[in-house]
CSV table of C-alpha atoms in Angstrom, one decimal:
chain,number,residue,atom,x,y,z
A,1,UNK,CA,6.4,7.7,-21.3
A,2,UNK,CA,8.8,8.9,-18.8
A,3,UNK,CA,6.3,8.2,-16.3
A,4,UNK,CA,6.9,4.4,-17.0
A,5,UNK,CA,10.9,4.7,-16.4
A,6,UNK,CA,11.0,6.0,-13.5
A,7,UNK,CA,13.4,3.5,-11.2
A,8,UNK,CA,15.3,4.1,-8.0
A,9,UNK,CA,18.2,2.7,-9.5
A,10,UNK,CA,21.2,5.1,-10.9
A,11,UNK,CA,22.0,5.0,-14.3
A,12,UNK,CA,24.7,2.3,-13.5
A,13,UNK,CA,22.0,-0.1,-11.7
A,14,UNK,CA,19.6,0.7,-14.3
A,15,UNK,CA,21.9,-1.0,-17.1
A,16,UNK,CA,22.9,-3.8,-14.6
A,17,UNK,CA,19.2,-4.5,-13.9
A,18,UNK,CA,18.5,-4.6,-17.5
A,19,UNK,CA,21.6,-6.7,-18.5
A,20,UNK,CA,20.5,-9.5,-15.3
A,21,UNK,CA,16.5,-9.2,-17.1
A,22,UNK,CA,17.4,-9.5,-20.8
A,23,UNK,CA,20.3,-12.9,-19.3
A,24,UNK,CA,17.7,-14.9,-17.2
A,25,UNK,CA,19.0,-13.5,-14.0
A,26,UNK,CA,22.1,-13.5,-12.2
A,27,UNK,CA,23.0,-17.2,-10.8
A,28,UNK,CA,26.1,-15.9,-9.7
A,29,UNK,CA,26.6,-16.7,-5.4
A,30,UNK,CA,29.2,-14.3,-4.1
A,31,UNK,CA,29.0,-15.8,-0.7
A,32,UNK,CA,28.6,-19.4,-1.6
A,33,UNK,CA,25.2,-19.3,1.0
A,34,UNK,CA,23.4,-22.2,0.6
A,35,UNK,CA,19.9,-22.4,2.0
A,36,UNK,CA,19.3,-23.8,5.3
A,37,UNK,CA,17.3,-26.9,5.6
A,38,UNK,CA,14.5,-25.0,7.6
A,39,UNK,CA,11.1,-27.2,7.1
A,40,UNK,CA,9.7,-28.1,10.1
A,41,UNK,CA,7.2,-28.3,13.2
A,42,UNK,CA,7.7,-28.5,16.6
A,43,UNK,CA,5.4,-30.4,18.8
A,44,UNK,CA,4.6,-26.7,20.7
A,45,UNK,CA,0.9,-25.9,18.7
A,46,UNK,CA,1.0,-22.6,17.0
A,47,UNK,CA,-0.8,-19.8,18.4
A,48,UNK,CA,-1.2,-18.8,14.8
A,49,UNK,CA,-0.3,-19.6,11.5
A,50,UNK,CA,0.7,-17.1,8.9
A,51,UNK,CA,1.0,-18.5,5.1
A,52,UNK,CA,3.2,-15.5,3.8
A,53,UNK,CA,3.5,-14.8,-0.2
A,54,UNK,CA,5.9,-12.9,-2.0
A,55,UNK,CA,4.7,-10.4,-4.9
A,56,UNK,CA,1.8,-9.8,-6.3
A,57,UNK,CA,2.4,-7.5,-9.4
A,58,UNK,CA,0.2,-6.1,-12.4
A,59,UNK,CA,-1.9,-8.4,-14.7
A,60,UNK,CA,-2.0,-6.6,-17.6
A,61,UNK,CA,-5.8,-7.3,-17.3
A,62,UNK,CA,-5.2,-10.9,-16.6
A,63,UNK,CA,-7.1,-13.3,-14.3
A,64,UNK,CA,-6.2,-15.6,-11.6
A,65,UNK,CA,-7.2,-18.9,-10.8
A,66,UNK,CA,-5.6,-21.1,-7.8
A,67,UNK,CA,-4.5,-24.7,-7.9
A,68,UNK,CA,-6.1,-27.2,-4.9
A,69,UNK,CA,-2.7,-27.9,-3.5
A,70,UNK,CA,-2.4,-24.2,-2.9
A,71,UNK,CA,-5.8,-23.4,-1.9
A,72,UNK,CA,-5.5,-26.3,0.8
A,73,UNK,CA,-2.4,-24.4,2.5
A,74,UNK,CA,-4.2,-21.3,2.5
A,75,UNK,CA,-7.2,-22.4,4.1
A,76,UNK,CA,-5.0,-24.3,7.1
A,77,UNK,CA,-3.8,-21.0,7.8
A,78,UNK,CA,-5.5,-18.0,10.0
A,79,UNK,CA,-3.7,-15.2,7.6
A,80,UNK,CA,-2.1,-14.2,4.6
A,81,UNK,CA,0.7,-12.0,3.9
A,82,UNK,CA,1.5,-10.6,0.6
A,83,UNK,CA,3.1,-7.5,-1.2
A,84,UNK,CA,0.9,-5.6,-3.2
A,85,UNK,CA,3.2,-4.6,-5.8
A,86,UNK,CA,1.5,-1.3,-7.0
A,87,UNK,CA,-1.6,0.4,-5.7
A,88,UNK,CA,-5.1,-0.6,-6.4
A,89,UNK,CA,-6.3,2.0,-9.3
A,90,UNK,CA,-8.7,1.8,-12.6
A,91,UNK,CA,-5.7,2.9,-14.5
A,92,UNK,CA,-5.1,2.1,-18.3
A,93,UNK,CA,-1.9,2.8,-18.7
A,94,UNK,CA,0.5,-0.3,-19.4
A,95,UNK,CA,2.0,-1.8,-17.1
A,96,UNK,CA,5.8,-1.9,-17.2
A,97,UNK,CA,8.1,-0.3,-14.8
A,98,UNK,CA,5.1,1.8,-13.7
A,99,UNK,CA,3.0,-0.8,-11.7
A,100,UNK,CA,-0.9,-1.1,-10.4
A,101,UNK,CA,-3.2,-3.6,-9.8
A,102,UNK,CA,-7.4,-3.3,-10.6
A,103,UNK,CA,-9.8,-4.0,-8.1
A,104,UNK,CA,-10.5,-7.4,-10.2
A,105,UNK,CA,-7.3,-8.2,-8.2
A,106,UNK,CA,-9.6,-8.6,-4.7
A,107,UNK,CA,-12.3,-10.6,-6.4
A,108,UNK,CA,-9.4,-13.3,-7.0
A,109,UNK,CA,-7.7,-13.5,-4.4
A,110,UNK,CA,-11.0,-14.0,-2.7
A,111,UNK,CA,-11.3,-17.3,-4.2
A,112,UNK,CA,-7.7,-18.5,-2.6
A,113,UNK,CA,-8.7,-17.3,0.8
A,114,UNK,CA,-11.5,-14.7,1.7
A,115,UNK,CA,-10.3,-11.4,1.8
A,116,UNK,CA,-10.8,-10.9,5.6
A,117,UNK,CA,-7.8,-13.1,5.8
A,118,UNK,CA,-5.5,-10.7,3.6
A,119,UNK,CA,-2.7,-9.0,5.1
A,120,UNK,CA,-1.0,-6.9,2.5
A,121,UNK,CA,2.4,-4.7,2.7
A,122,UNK,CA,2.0,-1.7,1.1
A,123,UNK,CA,5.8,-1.2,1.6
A,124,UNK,CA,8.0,-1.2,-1.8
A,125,UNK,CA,9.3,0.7,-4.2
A,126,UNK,CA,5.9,0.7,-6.6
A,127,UNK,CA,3.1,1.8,-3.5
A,128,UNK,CA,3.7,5.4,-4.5
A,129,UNK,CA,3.4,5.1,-8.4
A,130,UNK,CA,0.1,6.8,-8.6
A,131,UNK,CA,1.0,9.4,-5.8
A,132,UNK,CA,-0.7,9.6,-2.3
A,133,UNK,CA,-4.0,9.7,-4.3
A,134,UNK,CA,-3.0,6.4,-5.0
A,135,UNK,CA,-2.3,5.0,-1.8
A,136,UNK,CA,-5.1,6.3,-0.1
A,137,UNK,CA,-7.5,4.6,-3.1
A,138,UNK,CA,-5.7,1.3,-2.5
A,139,UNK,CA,-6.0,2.0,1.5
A,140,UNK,CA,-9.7,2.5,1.0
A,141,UNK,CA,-10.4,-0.6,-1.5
A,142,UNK,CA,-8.4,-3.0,1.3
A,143,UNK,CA,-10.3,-1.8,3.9
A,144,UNK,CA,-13.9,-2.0,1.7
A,145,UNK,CA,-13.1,-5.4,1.5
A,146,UNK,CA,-11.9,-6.7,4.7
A,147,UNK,CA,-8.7,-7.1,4.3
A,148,UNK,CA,-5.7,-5.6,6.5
A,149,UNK,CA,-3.0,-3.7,5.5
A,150,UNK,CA,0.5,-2.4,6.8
A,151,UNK,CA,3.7,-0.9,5.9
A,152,UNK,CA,2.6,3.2,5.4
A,153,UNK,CA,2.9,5.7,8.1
A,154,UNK,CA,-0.8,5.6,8.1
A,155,UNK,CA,-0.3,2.0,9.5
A,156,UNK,CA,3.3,0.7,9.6
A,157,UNK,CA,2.6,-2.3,12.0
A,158,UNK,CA,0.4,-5.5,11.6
A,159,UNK,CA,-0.2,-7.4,15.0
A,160,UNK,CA,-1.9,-10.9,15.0
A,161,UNK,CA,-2.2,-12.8,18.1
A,162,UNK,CA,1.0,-12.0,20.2
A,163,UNK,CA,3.1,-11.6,17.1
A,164,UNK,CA,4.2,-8.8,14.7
A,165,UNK,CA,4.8,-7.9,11.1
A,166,UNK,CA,6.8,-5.0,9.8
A,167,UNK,CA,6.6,-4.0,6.0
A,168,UNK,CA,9.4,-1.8,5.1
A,169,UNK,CA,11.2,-0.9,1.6
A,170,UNK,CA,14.9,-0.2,0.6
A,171,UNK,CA,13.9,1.4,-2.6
A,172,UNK,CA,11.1,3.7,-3.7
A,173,UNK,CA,10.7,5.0,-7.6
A,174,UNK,CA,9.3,8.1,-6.2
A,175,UNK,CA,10.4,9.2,-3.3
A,176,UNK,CA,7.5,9.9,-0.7
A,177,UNK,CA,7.3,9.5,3.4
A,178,UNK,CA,4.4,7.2,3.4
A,179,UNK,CA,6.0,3.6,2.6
A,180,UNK,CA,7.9,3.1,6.1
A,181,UNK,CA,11.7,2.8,4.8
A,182,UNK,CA,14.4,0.1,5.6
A,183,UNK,CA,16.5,2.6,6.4
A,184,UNK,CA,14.5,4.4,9.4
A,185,UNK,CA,13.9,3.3,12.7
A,186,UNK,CA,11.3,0.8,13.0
A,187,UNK,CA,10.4,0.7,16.7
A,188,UNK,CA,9.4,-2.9,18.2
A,189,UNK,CA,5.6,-2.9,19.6
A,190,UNK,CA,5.5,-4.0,23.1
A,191,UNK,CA,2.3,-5.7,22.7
A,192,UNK,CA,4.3,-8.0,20.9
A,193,UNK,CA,6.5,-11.2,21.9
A,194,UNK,CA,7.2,-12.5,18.4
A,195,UNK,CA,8.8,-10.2,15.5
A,196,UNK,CA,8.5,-10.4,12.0
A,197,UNK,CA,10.5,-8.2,9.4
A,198,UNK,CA,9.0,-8.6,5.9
A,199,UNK,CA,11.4,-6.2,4.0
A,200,UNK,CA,11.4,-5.1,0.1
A,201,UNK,CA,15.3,-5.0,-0.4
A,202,UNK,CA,17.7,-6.7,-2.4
A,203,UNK,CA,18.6,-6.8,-5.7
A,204,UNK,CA,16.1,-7.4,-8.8
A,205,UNK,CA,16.8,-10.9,-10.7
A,206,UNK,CA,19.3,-12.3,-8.3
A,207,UNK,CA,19.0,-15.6,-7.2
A,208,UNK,CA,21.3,-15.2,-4.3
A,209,UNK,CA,22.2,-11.8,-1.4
A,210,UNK,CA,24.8,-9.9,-1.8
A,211,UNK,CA,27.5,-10.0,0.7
A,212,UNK,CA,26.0,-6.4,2.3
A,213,UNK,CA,22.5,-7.8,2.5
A,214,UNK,CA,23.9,-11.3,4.1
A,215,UNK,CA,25.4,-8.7,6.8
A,216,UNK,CA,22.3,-6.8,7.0
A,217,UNK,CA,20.2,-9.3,7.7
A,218,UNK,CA,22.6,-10.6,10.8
A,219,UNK,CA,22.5,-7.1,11.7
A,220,UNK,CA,18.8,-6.8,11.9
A,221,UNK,CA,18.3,-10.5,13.0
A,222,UNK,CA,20.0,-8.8,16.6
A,223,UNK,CA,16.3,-6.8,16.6
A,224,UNK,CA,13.9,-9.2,14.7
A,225,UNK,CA,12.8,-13.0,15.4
A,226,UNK,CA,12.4,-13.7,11.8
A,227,UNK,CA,13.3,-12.2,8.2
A,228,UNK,CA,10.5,-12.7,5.1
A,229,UNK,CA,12.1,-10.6,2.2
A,230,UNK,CA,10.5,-10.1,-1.1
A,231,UNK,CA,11.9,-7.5,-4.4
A,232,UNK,CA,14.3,-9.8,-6.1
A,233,UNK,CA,10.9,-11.3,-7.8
A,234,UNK,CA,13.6,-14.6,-8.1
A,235,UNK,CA,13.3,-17.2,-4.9
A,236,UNK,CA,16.2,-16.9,-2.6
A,237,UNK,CA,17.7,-19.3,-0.1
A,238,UNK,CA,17.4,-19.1,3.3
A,239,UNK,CA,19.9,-18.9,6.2
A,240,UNK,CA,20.2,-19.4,9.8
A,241,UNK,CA,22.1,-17.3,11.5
A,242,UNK,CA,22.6,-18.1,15.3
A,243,UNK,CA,18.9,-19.1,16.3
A,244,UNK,CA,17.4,-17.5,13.8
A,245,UNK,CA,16.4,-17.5,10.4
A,246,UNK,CA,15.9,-15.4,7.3
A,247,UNK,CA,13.9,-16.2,3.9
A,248,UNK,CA,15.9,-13.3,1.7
A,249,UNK,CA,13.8,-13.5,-0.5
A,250,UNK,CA,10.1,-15.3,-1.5
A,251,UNK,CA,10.1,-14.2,-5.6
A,252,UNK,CA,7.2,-13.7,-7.0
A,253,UNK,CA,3.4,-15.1,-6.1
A,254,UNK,CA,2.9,-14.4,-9.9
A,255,UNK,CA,3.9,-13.3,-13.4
A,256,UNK,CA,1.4,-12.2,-15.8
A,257,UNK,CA,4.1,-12.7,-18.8
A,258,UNK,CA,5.6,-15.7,-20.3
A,259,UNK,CA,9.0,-15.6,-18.7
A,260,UNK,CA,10.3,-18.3,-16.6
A,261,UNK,CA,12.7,-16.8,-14.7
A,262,UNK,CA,10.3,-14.9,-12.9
A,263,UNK,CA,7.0,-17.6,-12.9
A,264,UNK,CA,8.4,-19.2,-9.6
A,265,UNK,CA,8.2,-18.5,-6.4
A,266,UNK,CA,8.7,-19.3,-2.6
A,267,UNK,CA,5.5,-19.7,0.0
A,268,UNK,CA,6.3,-20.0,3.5
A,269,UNK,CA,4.0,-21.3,6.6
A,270,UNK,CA,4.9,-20.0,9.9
A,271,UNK,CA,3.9,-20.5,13.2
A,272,UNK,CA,5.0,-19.2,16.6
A,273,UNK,CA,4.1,-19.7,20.3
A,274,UNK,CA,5.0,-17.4,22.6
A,275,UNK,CA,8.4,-15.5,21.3
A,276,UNK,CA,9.7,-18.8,19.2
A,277,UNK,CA,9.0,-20.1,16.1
A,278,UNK,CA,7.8,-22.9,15.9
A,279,UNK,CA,6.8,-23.8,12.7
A,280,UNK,CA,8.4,-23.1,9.3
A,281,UNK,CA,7.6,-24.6,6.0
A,282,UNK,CA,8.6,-23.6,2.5
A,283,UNK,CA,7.4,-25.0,-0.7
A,284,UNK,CA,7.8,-23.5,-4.4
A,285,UNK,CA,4.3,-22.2,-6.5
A,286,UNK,CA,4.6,-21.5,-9.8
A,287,UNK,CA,2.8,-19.5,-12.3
A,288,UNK,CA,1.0,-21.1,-15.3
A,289,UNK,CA,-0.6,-19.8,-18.3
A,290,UNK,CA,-4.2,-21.7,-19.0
A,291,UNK,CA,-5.2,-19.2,-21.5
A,292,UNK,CA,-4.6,-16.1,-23.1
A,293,UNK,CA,-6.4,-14.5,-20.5
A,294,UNK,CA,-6.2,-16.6,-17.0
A,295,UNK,CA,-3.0,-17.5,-15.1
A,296,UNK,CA,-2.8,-20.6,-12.6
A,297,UNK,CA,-0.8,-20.7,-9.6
A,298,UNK,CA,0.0,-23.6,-7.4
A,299,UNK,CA,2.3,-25.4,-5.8
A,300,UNK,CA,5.2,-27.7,-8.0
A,301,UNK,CA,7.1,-28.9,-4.8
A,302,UNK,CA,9.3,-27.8,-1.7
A,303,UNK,CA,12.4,-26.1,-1.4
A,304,UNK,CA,14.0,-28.3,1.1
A,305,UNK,CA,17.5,-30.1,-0.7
């Protein structure tokens, strides 16, 4: 049992993570942000486009199916990115604040977009749950199957095209040196032009950034082209700052409980040529429940005001 309450958090976060949970999130918007009407194209074509996802947590032996509207995007785009929210493992142990995913996980996503067209961050605070056996298994199933991954010290960097993805995490339940931290250096590839950040930070159940993380992110906007944030498992706006954007965070991709706070999320196309963006589209999926056993997920509109 004390396996399953393991958090980063201290015991002061802990309470205020459970108090934002048990309240339907915290609405609250310290800094008044408002998000940025980013939605568009440029006539530049993009030398690759990346449909990137937010988390993808537990199913509690759940299965997925995927709406047409959703399965269209993802088969206009040459990749997709997504946090794996746990590692890949034929546990049977509950899942709660302890997370994993089976490999019936694979054999759905397949059916949204085939798995040599998975990209999946392994950075975040749940990779390590299992221990390095863990990661290594879930290392081994991606690879099995085609799929990419990124975000460990076994591979920290994704490149596609002339672009780059970072996976990185502010929080880990169990502290280990494999999931490539926020708070270490991340060194740019040079065989690179275009640089993507897709951090796990934030807080859990917020619907807005704190006023550090707004500062953060202009911090590491001086380094990165473009911010794609994930952790809150709520969508979050996002901002331009200067000529630049970031997402802060995409919610989740999926809930495999009936709670609606966390049954919506954020999708986002992006394209680049060269070292500028040049296409950014989000819309809103959301989770529903067909059965007792099978989950839908689709897309219920666009987050453009």
């Amino acid at each position: 049992m004390f396996e399953q309450l393991k958090t980063p958090y201290s015991f002061r976060k802990s309470a205020q993570w459970l108090w934002r949970y048990l309240k339907n999130g915290d609405h609250s918007n310290p800094t008044g942000l408002k998000s940025a009407r980013v939605h568009f194209e440029a006539p530049e074509i993009p030398q690759v486009r990346l449909l990137l996802i937010g988390d993808l947590m537990g199913l509690s032996g759940k299965r997925l199916v995927f709406g047409e509207d959703l399965k269209g995007l993802a088969h206009s785009c040459d990749k997709v990115i997504a946090n794996l929210e746990g590692p890949i493992t034929e546990s049977k142990d509950l899942v709660f604040i302890k997370q994993y995913n089976t490999p019936d996980l694979l054999e759905d996503l397949d059916q949204l977009a085939s798995l040599s067209r998975w990209v999946f961050s392994l950075a975040n605070n749940h990779i390590y749950d299992y221990g390095l056996k863990g990661v290594e298994q879930t290392i081994q199933r991606i690879e099995a199957s085609s799929a990419q991954h990124f975000g460990t010290r076994f591979r920290p960097v994704h490149l596609e095209k002339n672009g780059a993805l970072y996976g990185v995490t502010e929080w880990q339940n169990r502290q280990s040196p494999y999931p490539i931290s926020l708070e270490a250096p991340v060194f740019k590839t040079s065989d690179a032009e275009f640089h993507i950040l897709y951090p796990h930070w934030g807080e859990e159940f917020c619907f807005y950034p704190s006023p550090s993380q707004r500062n953060l992110a202009k911090s590491l906007l001086m380094e990165y082209d473009l911010i794609v944030g994930h952790h809150s498992h709520t969508p979050q706006p996002t901002e331009k700052i200067e000529e630049r954007y970031c997402c802060y965070s995409l919610g989740n991709f999926y809930i495999y409980f009936d709670k609606p706070m966390l049954s919506r999320g954020k999708v986002v196309e992006v394209g680049w040529s060269g070292g500028n963006l040049v296409l950014f589209k989000e819309s809103f999926c959301q989770t529903q429940f067909i059965d007792k056993k099978t989950l839908k997920i689709d897309l219920v509109g666009d987050s453009v005001e």
